[in-house]
Structures are given as C-alpha cells and as structure tokens.
Coordinates of C-alpha atoms in Angstrom, one line a residue:
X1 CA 76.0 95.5 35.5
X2 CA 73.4 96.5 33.3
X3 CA 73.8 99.6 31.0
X4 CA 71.1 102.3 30.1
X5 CA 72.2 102.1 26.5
X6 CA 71.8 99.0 24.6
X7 CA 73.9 97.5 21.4
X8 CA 71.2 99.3 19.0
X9 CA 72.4 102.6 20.2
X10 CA 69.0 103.7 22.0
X11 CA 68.6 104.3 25.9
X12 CA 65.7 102.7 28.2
X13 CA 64.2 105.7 30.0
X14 CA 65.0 106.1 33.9
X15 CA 62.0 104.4 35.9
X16 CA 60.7 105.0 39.4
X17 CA 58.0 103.0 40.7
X18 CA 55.7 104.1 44.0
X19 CA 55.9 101.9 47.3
X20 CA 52.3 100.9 46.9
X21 CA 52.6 99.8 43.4
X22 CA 55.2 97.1 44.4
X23 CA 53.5 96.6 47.2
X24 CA 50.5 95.8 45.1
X25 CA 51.9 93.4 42.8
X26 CA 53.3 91.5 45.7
X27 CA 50.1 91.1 47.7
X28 CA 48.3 90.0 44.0
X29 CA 50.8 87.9 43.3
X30 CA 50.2 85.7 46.2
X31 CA 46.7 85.9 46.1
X32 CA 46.7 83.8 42.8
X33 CA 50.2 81.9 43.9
X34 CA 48.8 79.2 41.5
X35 CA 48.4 81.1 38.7
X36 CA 49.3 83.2 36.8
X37 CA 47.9 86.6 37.4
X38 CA 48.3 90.3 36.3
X39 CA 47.5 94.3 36.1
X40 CA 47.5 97.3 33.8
X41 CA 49.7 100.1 34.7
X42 CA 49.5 103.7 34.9
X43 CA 51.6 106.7 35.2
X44 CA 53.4 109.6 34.1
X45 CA 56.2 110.0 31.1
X46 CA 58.4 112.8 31.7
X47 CA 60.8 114.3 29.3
X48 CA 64.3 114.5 30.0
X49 CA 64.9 118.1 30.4
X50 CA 66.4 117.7 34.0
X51 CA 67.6 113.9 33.6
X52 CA 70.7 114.5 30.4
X53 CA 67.6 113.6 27.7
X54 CA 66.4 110.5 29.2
X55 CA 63.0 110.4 30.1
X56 CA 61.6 109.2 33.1
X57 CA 58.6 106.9 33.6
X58 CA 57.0 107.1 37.0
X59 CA 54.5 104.1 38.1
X60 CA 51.9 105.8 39.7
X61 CA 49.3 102.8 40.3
X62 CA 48.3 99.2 39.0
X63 CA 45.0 98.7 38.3
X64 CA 42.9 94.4 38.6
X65 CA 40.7 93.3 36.0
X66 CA 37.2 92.1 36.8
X67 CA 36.6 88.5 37.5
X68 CA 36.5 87.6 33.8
X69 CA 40.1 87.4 33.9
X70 CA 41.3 84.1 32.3
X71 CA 44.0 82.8 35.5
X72 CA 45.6 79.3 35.1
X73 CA 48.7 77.9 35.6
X74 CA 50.4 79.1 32.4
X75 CA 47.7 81.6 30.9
X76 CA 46.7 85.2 31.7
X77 CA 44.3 87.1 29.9
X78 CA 43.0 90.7 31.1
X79 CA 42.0 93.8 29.7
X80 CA 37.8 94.5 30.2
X81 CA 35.6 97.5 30.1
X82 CA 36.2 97.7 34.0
X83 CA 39.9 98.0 33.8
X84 CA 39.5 100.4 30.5
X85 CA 36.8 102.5 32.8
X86 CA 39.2 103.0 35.5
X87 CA 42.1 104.0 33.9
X88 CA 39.6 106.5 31.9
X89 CA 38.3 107.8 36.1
X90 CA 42.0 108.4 36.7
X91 CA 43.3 110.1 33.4
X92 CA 39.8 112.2 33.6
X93 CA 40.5 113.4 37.4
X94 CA 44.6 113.9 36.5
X95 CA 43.4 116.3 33.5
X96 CA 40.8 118.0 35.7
X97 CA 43.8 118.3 38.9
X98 CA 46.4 119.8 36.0
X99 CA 43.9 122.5 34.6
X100 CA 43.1 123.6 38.6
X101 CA 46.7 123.9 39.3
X102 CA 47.2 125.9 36.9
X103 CA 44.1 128.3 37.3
X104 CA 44.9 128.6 40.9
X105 CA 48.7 129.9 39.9
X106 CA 50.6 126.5 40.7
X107 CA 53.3 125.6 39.2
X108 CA 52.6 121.7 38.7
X109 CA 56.2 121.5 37.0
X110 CA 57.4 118.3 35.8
X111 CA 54.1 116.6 36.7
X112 CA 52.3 118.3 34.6
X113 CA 52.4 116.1 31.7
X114 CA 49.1 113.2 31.1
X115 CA 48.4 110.3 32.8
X116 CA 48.8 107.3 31.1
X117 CA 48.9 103.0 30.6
X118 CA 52.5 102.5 30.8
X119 CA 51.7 98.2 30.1
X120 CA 51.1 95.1 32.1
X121 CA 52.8 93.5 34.8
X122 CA 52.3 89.6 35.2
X123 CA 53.2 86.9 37.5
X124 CA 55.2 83.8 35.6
X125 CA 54.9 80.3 37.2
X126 CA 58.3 79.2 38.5
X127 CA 61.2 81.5 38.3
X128 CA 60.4 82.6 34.9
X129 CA 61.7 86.0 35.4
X130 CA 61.9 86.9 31.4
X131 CA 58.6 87.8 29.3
X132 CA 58.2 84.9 27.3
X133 CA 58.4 84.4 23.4
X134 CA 54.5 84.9 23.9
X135 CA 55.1 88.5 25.6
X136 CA 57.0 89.3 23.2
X137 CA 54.7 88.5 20.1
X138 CA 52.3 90.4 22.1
X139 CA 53.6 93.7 23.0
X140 CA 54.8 93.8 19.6
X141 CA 51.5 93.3 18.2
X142 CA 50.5 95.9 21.0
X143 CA 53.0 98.6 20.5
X144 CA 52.7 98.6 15.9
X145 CA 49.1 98.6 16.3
X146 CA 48.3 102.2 15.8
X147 CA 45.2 102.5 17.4
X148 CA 46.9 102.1 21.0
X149 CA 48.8 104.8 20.1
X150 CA 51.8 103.3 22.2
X151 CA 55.4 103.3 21.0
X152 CA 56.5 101.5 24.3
X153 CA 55.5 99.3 26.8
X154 CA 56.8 98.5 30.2
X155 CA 56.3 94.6 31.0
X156 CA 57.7 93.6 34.9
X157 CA 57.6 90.3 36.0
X158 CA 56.7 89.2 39.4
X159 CA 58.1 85.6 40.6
X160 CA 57.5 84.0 44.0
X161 CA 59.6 82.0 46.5
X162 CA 63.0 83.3 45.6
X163 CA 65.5 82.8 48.3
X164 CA 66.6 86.2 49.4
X165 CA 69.6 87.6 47.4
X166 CA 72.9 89.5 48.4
X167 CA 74.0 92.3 46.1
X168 CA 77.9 92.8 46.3
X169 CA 78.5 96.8 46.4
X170 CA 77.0 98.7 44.2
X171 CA 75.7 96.2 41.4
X172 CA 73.1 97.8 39.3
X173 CA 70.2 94.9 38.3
X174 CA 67.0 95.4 37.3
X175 CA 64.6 93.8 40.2
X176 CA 63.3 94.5 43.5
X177 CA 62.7 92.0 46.3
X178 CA 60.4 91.8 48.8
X179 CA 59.8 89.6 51.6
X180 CA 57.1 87.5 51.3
X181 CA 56.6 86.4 55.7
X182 CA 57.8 82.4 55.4
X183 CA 61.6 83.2 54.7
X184 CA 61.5 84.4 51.0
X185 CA 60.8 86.9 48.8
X186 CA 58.9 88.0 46.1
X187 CA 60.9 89.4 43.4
X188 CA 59.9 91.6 40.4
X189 CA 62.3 91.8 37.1
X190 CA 61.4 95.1 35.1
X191 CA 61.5 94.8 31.2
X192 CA 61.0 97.4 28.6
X193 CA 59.9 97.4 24.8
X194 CA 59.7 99.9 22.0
X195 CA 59.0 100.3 18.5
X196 CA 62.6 100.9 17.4
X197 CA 64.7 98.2 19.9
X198 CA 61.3 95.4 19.2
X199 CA 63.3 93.2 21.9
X200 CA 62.6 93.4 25.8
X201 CA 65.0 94.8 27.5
X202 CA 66.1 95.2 31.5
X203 CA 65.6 98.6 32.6
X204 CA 66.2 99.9 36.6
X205 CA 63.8 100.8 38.8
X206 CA 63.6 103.1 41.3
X207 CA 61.6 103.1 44.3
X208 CA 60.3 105.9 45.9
X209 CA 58.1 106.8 48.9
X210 CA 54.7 107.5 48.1
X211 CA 55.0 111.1 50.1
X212 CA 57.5 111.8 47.1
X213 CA 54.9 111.2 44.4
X214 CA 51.8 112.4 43.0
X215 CA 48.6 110.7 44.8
X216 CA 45.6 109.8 42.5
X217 CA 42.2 110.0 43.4
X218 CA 40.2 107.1 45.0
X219 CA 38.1 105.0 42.7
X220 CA 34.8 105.8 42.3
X221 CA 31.3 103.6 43.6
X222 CA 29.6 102.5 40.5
X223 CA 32.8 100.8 38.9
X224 CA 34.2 99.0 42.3
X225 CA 30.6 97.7 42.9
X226 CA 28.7 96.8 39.6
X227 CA 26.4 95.0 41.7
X228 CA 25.2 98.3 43.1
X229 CA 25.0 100.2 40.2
X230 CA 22.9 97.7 38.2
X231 CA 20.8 98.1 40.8
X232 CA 20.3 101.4 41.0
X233 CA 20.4 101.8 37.4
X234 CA 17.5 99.6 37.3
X235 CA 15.3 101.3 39.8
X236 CA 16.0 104.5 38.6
X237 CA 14.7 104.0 35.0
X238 CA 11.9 101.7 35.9
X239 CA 8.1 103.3 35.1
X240 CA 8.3 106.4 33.3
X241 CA 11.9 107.9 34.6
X242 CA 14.8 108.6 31.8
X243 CA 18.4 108.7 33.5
X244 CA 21.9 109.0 32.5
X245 CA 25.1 109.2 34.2
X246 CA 28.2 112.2 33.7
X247 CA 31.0 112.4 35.8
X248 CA 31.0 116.2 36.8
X249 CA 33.2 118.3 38.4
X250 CA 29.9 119.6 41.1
X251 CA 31.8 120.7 43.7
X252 CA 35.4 122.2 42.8
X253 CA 37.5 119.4 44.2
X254 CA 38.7 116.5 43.2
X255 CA 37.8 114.0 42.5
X256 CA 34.7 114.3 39.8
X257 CA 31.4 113.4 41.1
X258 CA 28.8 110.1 40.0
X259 CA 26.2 112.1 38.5
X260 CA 22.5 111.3 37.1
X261 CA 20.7 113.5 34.8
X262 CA 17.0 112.1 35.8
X263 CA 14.0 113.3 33.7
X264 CA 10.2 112.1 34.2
X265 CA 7.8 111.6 31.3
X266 CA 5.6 115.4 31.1
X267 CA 7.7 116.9 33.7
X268 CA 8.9 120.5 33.3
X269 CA 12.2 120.0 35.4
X270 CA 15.0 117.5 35.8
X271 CA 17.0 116.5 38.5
X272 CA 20.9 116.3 38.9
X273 CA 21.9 114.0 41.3
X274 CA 25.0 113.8 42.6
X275 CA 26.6 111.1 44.3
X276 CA 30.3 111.1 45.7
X277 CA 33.1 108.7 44.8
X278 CA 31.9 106.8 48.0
X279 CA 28.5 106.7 48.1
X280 CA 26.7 105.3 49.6
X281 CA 28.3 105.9 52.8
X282 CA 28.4 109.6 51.2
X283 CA 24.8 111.2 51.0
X284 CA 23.6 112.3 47.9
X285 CA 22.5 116.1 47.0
X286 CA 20.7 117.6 44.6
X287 CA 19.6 120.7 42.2
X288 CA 17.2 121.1 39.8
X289 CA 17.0 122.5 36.2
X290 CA 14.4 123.7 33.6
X291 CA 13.6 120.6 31.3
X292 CA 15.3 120.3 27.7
X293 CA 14.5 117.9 25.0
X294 CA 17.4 115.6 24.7
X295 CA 18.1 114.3 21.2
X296 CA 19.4 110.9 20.2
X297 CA 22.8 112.5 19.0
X298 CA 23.0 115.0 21.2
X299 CA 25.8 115.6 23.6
X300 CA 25.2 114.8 26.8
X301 CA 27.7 116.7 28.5
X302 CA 26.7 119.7 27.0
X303 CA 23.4 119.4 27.6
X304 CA 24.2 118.6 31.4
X305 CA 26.5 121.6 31.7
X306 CA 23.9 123.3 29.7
X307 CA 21.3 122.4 33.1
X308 CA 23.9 122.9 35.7
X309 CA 24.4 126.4 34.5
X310 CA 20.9 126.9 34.9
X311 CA 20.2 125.0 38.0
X312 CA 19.1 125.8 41.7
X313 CA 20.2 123.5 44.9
X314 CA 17.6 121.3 45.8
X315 CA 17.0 119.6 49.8
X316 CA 14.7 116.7 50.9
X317 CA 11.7 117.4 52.3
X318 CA 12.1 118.6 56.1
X319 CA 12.9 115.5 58.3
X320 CA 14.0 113.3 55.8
X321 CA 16.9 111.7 56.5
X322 CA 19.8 109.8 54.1
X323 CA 21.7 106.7 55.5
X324 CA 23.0 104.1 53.3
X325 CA 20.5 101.2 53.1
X326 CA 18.6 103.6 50.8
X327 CA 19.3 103.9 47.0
X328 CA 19.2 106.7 44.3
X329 CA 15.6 106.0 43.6
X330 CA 14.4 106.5 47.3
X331 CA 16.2 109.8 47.2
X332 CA 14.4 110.9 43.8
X333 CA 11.3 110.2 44.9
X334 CA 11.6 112.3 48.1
X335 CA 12.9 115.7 45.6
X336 CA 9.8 115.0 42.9
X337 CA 7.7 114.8 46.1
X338 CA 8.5 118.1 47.4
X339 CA 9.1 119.7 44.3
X340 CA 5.6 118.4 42.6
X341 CA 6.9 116.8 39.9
X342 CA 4.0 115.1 37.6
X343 CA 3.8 111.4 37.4
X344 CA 2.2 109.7 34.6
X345 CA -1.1 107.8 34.8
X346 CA 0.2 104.5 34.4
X347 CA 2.0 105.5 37.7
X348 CA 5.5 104.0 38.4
X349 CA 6.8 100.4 39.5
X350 CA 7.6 100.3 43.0
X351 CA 9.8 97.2 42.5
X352 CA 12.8 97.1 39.7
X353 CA 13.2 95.4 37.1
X354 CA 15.2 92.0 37.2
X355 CA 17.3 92.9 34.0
X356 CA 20.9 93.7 34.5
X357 CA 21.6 97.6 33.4
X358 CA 24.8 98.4 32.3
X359 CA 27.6 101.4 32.4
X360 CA 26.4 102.3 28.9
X361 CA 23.4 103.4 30.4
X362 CA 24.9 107.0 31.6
X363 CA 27.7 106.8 29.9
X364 CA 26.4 108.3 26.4

C-alpha cells in the first residue's frame, strides 16, 4: 500500500493523467521498443482548496522531440527548440482561452490556473521500472537550477512486455497497465521529485476520460512541418520582400493564427497574412496596413497590433483561387498585384533561395 505522506513528513500531490496521454506513451514506447525513448509533459497544477490541501497535477498532453533525439539502448537525450516551441503554442493558446473565459462571463474555476511542463516520461530497457541514479542526478540538477523555475518534477516510467498483473482488492500502487496486442502489457510506474523530499518517490495516478478534461488546441503548421516553413520562409524573403512571423489572435477563437508581417522595399503598405493552424489545407486571407518603419529593437508585436488596428481586409484578385500546392509567396504576389504594390528595379527572384531559414526568422 503506498501512502500519500512519506517518512519526511511532506505529501506527493494527487495526479490524474488524460486517456490520450497514456495512450501516447504506450504507442511511443513501442515505436522505439529498442530504445530508450521519451517526452516532455504538460499540464495543469491545482491547489488544494477542494482536495484537504493537497494539490492536484493533471497531465494534459506529452509532447516528441524532433529527430535530434539521442535514442539507444541505454541513453535518452531530448529537449530542442521544437519541443520548447510547442510547449510555448500551448501555454500561449491556454493563456489566451483563460482571459476569453473570463471576458465572456465564464467561470473557468479550478482550471483556471497556467499551463505548464510538469517533467519527462522515459522508457527504461528491461523492467527497470525505477528512475535511475542518473534520473535522479538529473532532476535534481533540474529542479535547484533556478532558471527552470521548477520546485518539482514528475518522472513516469514506461516498461514493455510485462505479463499482465492481478491486483487483490483494493491495493493502491502507483502504475497503470496497458495491453500491448501479443498477450502483455505495457506498464507505466509514476515517480515524483521535489526540492524539499530530493528523492523519487511513487505517487498515484488517476485516469480520467478525456471528455472530463480540458482539450488543448491542435498544433500548429510551421512547427509540425519545418520542411514547409523553411520553404516558405525562403520564398517569401527572396528579392526585395522583408517578413516576419507573430502568432495573433486574428479571428476571436482559438487557437492563435501563423501570421506574416510582409513589407516590400519602397512600398507604402504591408501585408498581414494569416495562415491557420492547418494550412495549407486551410486557405490563407489577408488585410493590409499603412507602412511603418520597423526598428532593430523594436517590438514586433506591438508594431503588428499597431497595423492590425489600422488595417482593412484584403481578397485575391477576382478568380483567383487557393488550393494547397501553392505557397505563401504565390498568395502575396496575387494581393501586391491587385493592390499595386511597387517592386524594385532589380525586380524579384522567381525561384528561392537554397539556404535553410529558420523559426527565428518571425519569431523576433
């Protein structure tokens, strides 16, 4: 039997974990069954006003690194800009879904606390179903290093090939099981670490129905396909055009919208492009704005909500038609067309360039 109150005198909070998450871990688990594999985790920390003082931690999502990640049969190393940009999307479109519910007269209630990394999960090789001496030098480092500004971290383990396991009455352990299709089951052991207790320890999860917890918002184009948005980064600032991206709010529902301030050398307007969270499936659509000087310090987004403020909705010329073989640039071209936007002598390059862009590109 495990108890929520350790030796030291402090409690591990109260955890419930979506269906999808462990559904998640399961189906990444045995997608790298050789190695070892694992995800960042995000979610919600709820006080314990309703729950005797004991907070509650609810996994709301687990999130892949990029193929950088370092998977062998005893090493796992994650955490890339990818990851980091993801978890950013969903904490942005969480804040932005709080402050609606509560204009609109709402009352979000408990969930209206931040989203937030709650730690790792990993897959061990084996049965390993304890964090390591490794794991534990890790979160530690992890959790005292201030600039993290964690004071806990929640560490589950996922092990493979178990043979399934009977619980006699009402034993209280701290792992789920799932069944893996060949006779036996995945199993996940939930650990948890904090600044005070600096030792892992088990802690009981919960799991609930999806239905019965907050959804977050798909992810968005440009950080599930890079390939894409290298591309279209690249045609859109070949010749003489200046672009840079903002996630905006464009259309009063969530989630935010890809968006491209796009300026041309000697042109008195700018474009603001928007693109959905699944473009290009999703068309495009467009307003234009009165053309400001844009400074090497200056900020961005207040320059862009500066332009929206001021800006006027914008169609294709008559006829023209969006489908998703296009890109950004094809659309642009079509707006400066109609709208008579001045090119520059040297003209502009039909063709990008072959240099990879990057996120930093828009993300200024």
């Amino acid at each position: 039997m495990l108890s929520r109150w350790t030796a030291h005198g402090r409690g591990v909070p109260n955890l419930v974990v979506a269906r999808r998450v462990i559904n998640k871990m399961v189906a990444a688990a045995q997608r790298f069954a050789e190695d070892e594999t694992g995800e960042a985790m995000v979610g919600l920390v709820v006080p314990g006003t309703h729950t005797n003082g004991v907070p509650t931690l609810y996994v709301l999502d687990t999130i892949s690194p990029d193929e950088t990640a370092v998977r062998q049969m005893h090493t796992f190393q994650q955490g890339d800009e990818r990851q980091d940009e993801l978890i950013w999307w969903l904490q942005e479109n969480w804040r932005v879904h709080r402050e609606h519910e509560r204009q609109t007269g709402n009352a979000p209630g408990k969930w209206d606390v931040p989203l937030r990394y709650l730690g790792d999960w990993h897959k061990q090789p084996g049965h390993m179903i304890q964090p390591s001496s490794g794991d534990l030098m890790t979160a530690l480092d992890w959790i005292d290093d201030p600039d993290n500004g964690m004071d806990f971290l929640l560490a589950p383990i996922v092990t493979l090939d178990h043979y399934p396991t009977t619980l006699i009455g009402d034993a209280t352990v701290n792992f789920v099981t799932v069944p893996q299709g060949d006779g036996l089951n995945a199993r996940i052991d939930f650990w948890y670490i904090d600044r005070e207790t600096r030792l892992f320890l088990p802690v009981t999860p919960a799991v609930y129905p999806d239905d019965q917890l907050p959804s977050l918002v798909a992810y968005p184009w440009h950080l599930l396909n890079e390939a894409r948005f290298s591309e279209e980064s690249a045609r859109l600032t070949s010749g003489d055009r200046f672009a840079t991206l903002v996630l905006w709010e464009a259309d009063d529902a969530p989630p935010l919208e890809i968006c491209f301030l796009i300026a041309r050398v000697g042109a008195d307007r700018v474009l603001l492009v928007v693109t959905p969270w699944n473009y290009p499936h999703a068309a495009p659509w467009a307003r234009v704005a009165p053309y400001v000087a844009i400074g090497e310090n200056d900020d961005v987004y207040r320059i862009f909500e500066q332009l929206w403020q001021q800006s006027e909705p914008v169609e294709p010329p008559e006829g023209w038609q969006w489908n998703d073989s296009m890109y950004l640039i094809d659309f642009v071209r079509a707006l400066e067309e109609k709208l008579g936007l001045a090119e520059t002598k040297g003209g502009e390059a039909d063709q990008p360039p072959h240099e990879e862009a990057s996120h930093e590109l828009g993300q200024s």
